[in-house]
CSV table of C-alpha atoms in Angstrom, one decimal:
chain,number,residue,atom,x,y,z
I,1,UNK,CA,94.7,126.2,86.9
I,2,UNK,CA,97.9,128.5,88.0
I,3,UNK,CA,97.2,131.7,89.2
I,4,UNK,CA,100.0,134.1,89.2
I,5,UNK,CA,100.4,137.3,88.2
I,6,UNK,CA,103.1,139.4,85.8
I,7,UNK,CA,104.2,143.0,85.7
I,8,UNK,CA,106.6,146.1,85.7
I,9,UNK,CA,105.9,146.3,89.4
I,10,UNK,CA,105.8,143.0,90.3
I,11,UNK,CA,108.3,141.4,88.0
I,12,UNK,CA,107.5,137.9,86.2
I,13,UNK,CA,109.1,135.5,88.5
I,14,UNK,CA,106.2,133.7,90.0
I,15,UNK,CA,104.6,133.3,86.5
I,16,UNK,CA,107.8,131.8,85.1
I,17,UNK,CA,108.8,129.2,88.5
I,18,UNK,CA,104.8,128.5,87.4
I,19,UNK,CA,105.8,127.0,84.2
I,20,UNK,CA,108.4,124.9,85.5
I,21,UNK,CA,105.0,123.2,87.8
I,22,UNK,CA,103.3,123.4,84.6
I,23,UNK,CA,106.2,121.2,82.5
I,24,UNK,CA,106.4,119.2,85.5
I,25,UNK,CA,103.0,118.1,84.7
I,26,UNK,CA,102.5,118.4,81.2
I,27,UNK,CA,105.3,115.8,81.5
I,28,UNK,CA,103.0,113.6,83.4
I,29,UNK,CA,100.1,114.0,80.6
I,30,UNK,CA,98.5,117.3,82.4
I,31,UNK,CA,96.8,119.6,80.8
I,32,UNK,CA,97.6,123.4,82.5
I,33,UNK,CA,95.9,126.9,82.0
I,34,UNK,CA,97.2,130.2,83.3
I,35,UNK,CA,95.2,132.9,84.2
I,36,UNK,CA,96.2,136.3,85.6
I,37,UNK,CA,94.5,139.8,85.7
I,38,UNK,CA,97.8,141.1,84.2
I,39,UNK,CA,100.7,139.4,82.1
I,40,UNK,CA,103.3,141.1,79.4
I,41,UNK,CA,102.0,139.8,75.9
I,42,UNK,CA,105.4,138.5,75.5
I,43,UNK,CA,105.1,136.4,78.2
I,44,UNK,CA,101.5,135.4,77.7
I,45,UNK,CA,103.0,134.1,74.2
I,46,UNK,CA,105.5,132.0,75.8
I,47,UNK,CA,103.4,130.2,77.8
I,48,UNK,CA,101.1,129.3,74.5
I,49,UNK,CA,104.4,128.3,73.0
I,50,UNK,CA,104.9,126.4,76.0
I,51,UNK,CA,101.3,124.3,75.1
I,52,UNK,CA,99.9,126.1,77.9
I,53,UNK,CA,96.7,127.6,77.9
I,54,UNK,CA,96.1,131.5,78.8
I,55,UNK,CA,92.9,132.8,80.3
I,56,UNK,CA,92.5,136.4,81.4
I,57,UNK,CA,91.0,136.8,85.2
I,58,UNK,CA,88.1,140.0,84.8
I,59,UNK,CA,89.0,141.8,88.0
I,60,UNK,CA,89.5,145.3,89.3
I,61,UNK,CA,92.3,143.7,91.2
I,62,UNK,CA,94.6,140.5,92.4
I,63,UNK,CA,93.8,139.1,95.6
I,64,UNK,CA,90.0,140.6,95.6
I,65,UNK,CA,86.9,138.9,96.2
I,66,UNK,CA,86.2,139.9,92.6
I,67,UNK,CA,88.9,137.9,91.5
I,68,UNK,CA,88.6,134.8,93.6
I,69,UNK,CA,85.0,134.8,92.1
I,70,UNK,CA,86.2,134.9,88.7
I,71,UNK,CA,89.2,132.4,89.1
I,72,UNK,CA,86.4,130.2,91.0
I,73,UNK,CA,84.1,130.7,87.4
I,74,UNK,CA,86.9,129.9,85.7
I,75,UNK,CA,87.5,126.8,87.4
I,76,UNK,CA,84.6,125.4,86.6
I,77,UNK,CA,84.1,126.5,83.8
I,78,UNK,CA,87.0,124.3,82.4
I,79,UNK,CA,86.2,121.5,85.1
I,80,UNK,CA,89.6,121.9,87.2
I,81,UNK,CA,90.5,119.8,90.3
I,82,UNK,CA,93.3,121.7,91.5
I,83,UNK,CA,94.0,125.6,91.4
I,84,UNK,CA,97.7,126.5,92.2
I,85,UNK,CA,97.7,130.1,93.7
I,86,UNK,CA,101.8,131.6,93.2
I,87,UNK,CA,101.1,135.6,94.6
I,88,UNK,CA,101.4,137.6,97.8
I,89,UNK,CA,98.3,139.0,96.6
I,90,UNK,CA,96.3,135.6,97.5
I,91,UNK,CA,95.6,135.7,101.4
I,92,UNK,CA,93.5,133.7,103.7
I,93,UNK,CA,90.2,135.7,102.5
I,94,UNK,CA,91.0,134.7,99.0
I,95,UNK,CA,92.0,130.9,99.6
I,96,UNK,CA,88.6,130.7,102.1
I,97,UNK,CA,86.7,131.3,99.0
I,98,UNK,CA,88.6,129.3,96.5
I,99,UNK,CA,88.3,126.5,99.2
I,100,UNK,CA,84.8,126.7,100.0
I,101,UNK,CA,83.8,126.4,96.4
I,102,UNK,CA,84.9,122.8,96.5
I,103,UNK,CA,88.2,122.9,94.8
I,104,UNK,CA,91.0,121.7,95.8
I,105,UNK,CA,94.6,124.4,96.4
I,106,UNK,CA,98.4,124.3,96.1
I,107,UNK,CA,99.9,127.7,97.8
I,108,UNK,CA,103.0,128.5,96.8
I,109,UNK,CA,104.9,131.0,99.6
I,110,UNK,CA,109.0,132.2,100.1
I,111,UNK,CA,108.5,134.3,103.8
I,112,UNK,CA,105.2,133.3,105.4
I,113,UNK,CA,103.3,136.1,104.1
I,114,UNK,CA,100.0,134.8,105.0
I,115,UNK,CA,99.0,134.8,108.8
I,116,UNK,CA,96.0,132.5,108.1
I,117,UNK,CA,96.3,129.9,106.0
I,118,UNK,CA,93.9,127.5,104.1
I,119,UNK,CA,94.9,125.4,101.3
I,120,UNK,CA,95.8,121.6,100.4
I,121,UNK,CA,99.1,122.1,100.3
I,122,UNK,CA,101.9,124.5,100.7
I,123,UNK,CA,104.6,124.5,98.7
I,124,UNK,CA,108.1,126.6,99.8
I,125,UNK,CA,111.0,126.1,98.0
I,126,UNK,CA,113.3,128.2,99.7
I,127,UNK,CA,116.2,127.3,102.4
I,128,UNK,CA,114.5,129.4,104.8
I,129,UNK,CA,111.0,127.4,104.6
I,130,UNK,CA,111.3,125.3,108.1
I,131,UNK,CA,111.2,128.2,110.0
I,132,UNK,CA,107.5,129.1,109.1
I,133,UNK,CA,104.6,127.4,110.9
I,134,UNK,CA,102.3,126.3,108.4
I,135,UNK,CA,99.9,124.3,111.2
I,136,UNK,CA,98.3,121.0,110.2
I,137,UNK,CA,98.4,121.7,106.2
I,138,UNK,CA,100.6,119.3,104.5
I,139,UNK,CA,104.1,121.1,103.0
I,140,UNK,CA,106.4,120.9,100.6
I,141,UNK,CA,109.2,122.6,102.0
I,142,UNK,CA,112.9,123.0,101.3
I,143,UNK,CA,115.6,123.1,98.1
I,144,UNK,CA,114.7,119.9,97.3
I,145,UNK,CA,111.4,120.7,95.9
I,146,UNK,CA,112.6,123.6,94.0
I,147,UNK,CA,110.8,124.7,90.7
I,148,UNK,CA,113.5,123.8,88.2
I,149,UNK,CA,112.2,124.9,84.2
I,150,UNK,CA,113.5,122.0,81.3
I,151,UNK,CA,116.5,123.7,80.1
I,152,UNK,CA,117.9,123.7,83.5
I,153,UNK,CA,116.7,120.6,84.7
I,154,UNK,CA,117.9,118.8,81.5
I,155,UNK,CA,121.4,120.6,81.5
I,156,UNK,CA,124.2,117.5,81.7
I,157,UNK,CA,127.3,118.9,83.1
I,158,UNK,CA,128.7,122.5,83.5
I,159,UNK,CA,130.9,124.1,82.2
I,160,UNK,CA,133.7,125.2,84.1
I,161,UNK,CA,134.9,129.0,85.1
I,162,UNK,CA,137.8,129.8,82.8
I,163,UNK,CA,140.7,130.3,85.4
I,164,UNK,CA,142.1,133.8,84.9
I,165,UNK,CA,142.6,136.8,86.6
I,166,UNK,CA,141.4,139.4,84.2
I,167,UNK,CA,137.4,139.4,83.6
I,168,UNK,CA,136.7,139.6,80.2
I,169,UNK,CA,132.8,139.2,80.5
I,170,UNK,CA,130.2,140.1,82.0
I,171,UNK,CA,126.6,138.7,82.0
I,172,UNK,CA,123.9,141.4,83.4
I,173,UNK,CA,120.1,140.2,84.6
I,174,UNK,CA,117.8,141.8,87.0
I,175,UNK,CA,114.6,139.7,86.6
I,176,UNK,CA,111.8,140.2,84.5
I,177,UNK,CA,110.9,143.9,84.5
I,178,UNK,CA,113.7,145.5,86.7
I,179,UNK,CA,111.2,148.0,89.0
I,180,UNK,CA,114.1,150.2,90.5
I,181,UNK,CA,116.1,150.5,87.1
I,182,UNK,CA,119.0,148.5,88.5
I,183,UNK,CA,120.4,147.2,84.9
I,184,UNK,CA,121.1,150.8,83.8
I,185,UNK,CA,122.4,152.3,86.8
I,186,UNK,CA,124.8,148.9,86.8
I,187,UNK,CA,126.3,150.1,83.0
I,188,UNK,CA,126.8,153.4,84.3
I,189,UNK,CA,128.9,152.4,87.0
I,190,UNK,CA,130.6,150.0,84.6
I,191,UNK,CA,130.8,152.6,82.3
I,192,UNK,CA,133.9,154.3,84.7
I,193,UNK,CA,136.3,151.3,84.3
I,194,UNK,CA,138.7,151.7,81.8
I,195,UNK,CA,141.4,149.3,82.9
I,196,UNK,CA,140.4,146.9,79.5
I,197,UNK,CA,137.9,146.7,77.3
I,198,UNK,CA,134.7,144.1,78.6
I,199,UNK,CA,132.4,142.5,76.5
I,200,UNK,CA,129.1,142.5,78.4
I,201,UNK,CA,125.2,140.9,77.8
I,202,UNK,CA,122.4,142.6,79.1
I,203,UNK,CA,119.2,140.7,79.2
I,204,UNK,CA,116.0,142.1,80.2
I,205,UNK,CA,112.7,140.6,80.4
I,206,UNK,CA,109.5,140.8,79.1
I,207,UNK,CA,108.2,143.4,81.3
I,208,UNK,CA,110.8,145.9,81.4
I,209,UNK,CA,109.8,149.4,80.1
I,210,UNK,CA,112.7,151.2,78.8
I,211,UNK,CA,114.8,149.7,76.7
I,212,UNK,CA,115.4,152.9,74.6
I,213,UNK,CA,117.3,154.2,77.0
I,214,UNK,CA,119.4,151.2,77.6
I,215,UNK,CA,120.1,151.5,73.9
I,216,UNK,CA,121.4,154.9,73.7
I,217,UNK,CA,123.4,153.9,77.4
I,218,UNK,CA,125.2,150.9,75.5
I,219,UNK,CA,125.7,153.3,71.9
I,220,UNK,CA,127.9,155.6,74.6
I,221,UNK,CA,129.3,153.1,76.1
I,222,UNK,CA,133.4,152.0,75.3
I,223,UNK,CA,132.5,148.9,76.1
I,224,UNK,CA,131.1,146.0,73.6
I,225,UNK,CA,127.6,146.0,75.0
I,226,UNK,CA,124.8,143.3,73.5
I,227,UNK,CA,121.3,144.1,74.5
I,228,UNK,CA,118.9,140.9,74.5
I,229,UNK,CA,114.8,141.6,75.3
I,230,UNK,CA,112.6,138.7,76.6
């Protein structure tokens, strides 16, 4: 059972590392279900597409006793061994109870933000991971246990960068719902160079809220702008 949450505030980046642990072991026969309090339809369809299961967490909010209840309910209510917790939201109260109810935890954490913790195992992916002091819990902890998704893992070869010394293209992503508005302030500021003409892709994802006025930035723009959602 992974429990991560999704959302314009938040972005979707722990839910979608999650499904990379989810292929992972839906390639070793595993059966996975996600469960959130909140999660972009989009993205709640993608992991069903994914042969994922999606389960909706009745809580007021993340990281509450309510919630650790309800995850706990959950848990056995579909006879799970092992719940994978992916959220700042998730601290040592929250993992006391999800322990204590006789399951079994995976934490996953980038800059130690737990003070306290208690889980099975800790997973950090990050370059920066040996610098945290995780006490006696056993760690996963460097690049080498990074959460790859298939179609990077089962990329052969790349393609090389075309050598020029005029950019032609330009490929614009801010993560999965943008909080601080970042993708249209970038077009505005590449809206002011006129040396030549650039064909640029804009991708946003699922939970970004305003892709209307993304639209009506790119319809002003002189450059070729493509606008991809999700």
């Amino acid at each position: 059972l992974i429990r991560a949450e999704a959302g314009p505030k938040i972005g979707v980046g722990h839910v979608m590392r999650m499904v990379a642990l989810a292929q992972a072991w839906q390639d070793r026969g595993g059966n996975v279900t996600f469960a959130a309090i909140q999660c972009p339809n989009k993205l709640t369809t993608h992991i069903v597409n994914e042969g994922f299961h999606y389960r909706k967490i009745n809580a007021s909010a993340a990281g509450t006793n309510q919630d650790a209840t309800a995850t706990c309910e959950l848990a056995k209510e579909l006879e799970i061994n092992w719940i994978i917790l992916d959220g700042y939201e998730f601290g040592n109260d929250f993992q006391i109870q999800i322990k204590t109810s006789g399951l079994r935890t995976l934490v996953v954490d980038d800059h130690g933000y737990c003070n306290d913790w208690c889980a099975d195992v800790i997973l950090n992916q990050n370059l920066s991971a040996q610098k945290y002091n995780y006490g006696s819990i056993r760690t996963l902890l460097g690049v080498q246990f990074a959460l790859l998704r298939r179609e990077f893992r089962l990329e052969s070869g790349l393609i090389p960068f075309p050598k020029t010394d005029k950019i032609k293209r330009l490929l614009i992503n801010y993560g999965g719902a943008d909080p601080v508005g970042a993708t249209a302030k970038t077009l505005k500021i590449i809206s002011k160079f006129k040396e030549h003409p650039l064909e640029i892709r804009v991708i946003v994802g699922p939970a970004y809220e305003k892709l209307n006025d993304l639209n009506y930035i790119a319809l002003k723009n002189q450059h070729s702008i493509e606008l991809l959602s999700n």
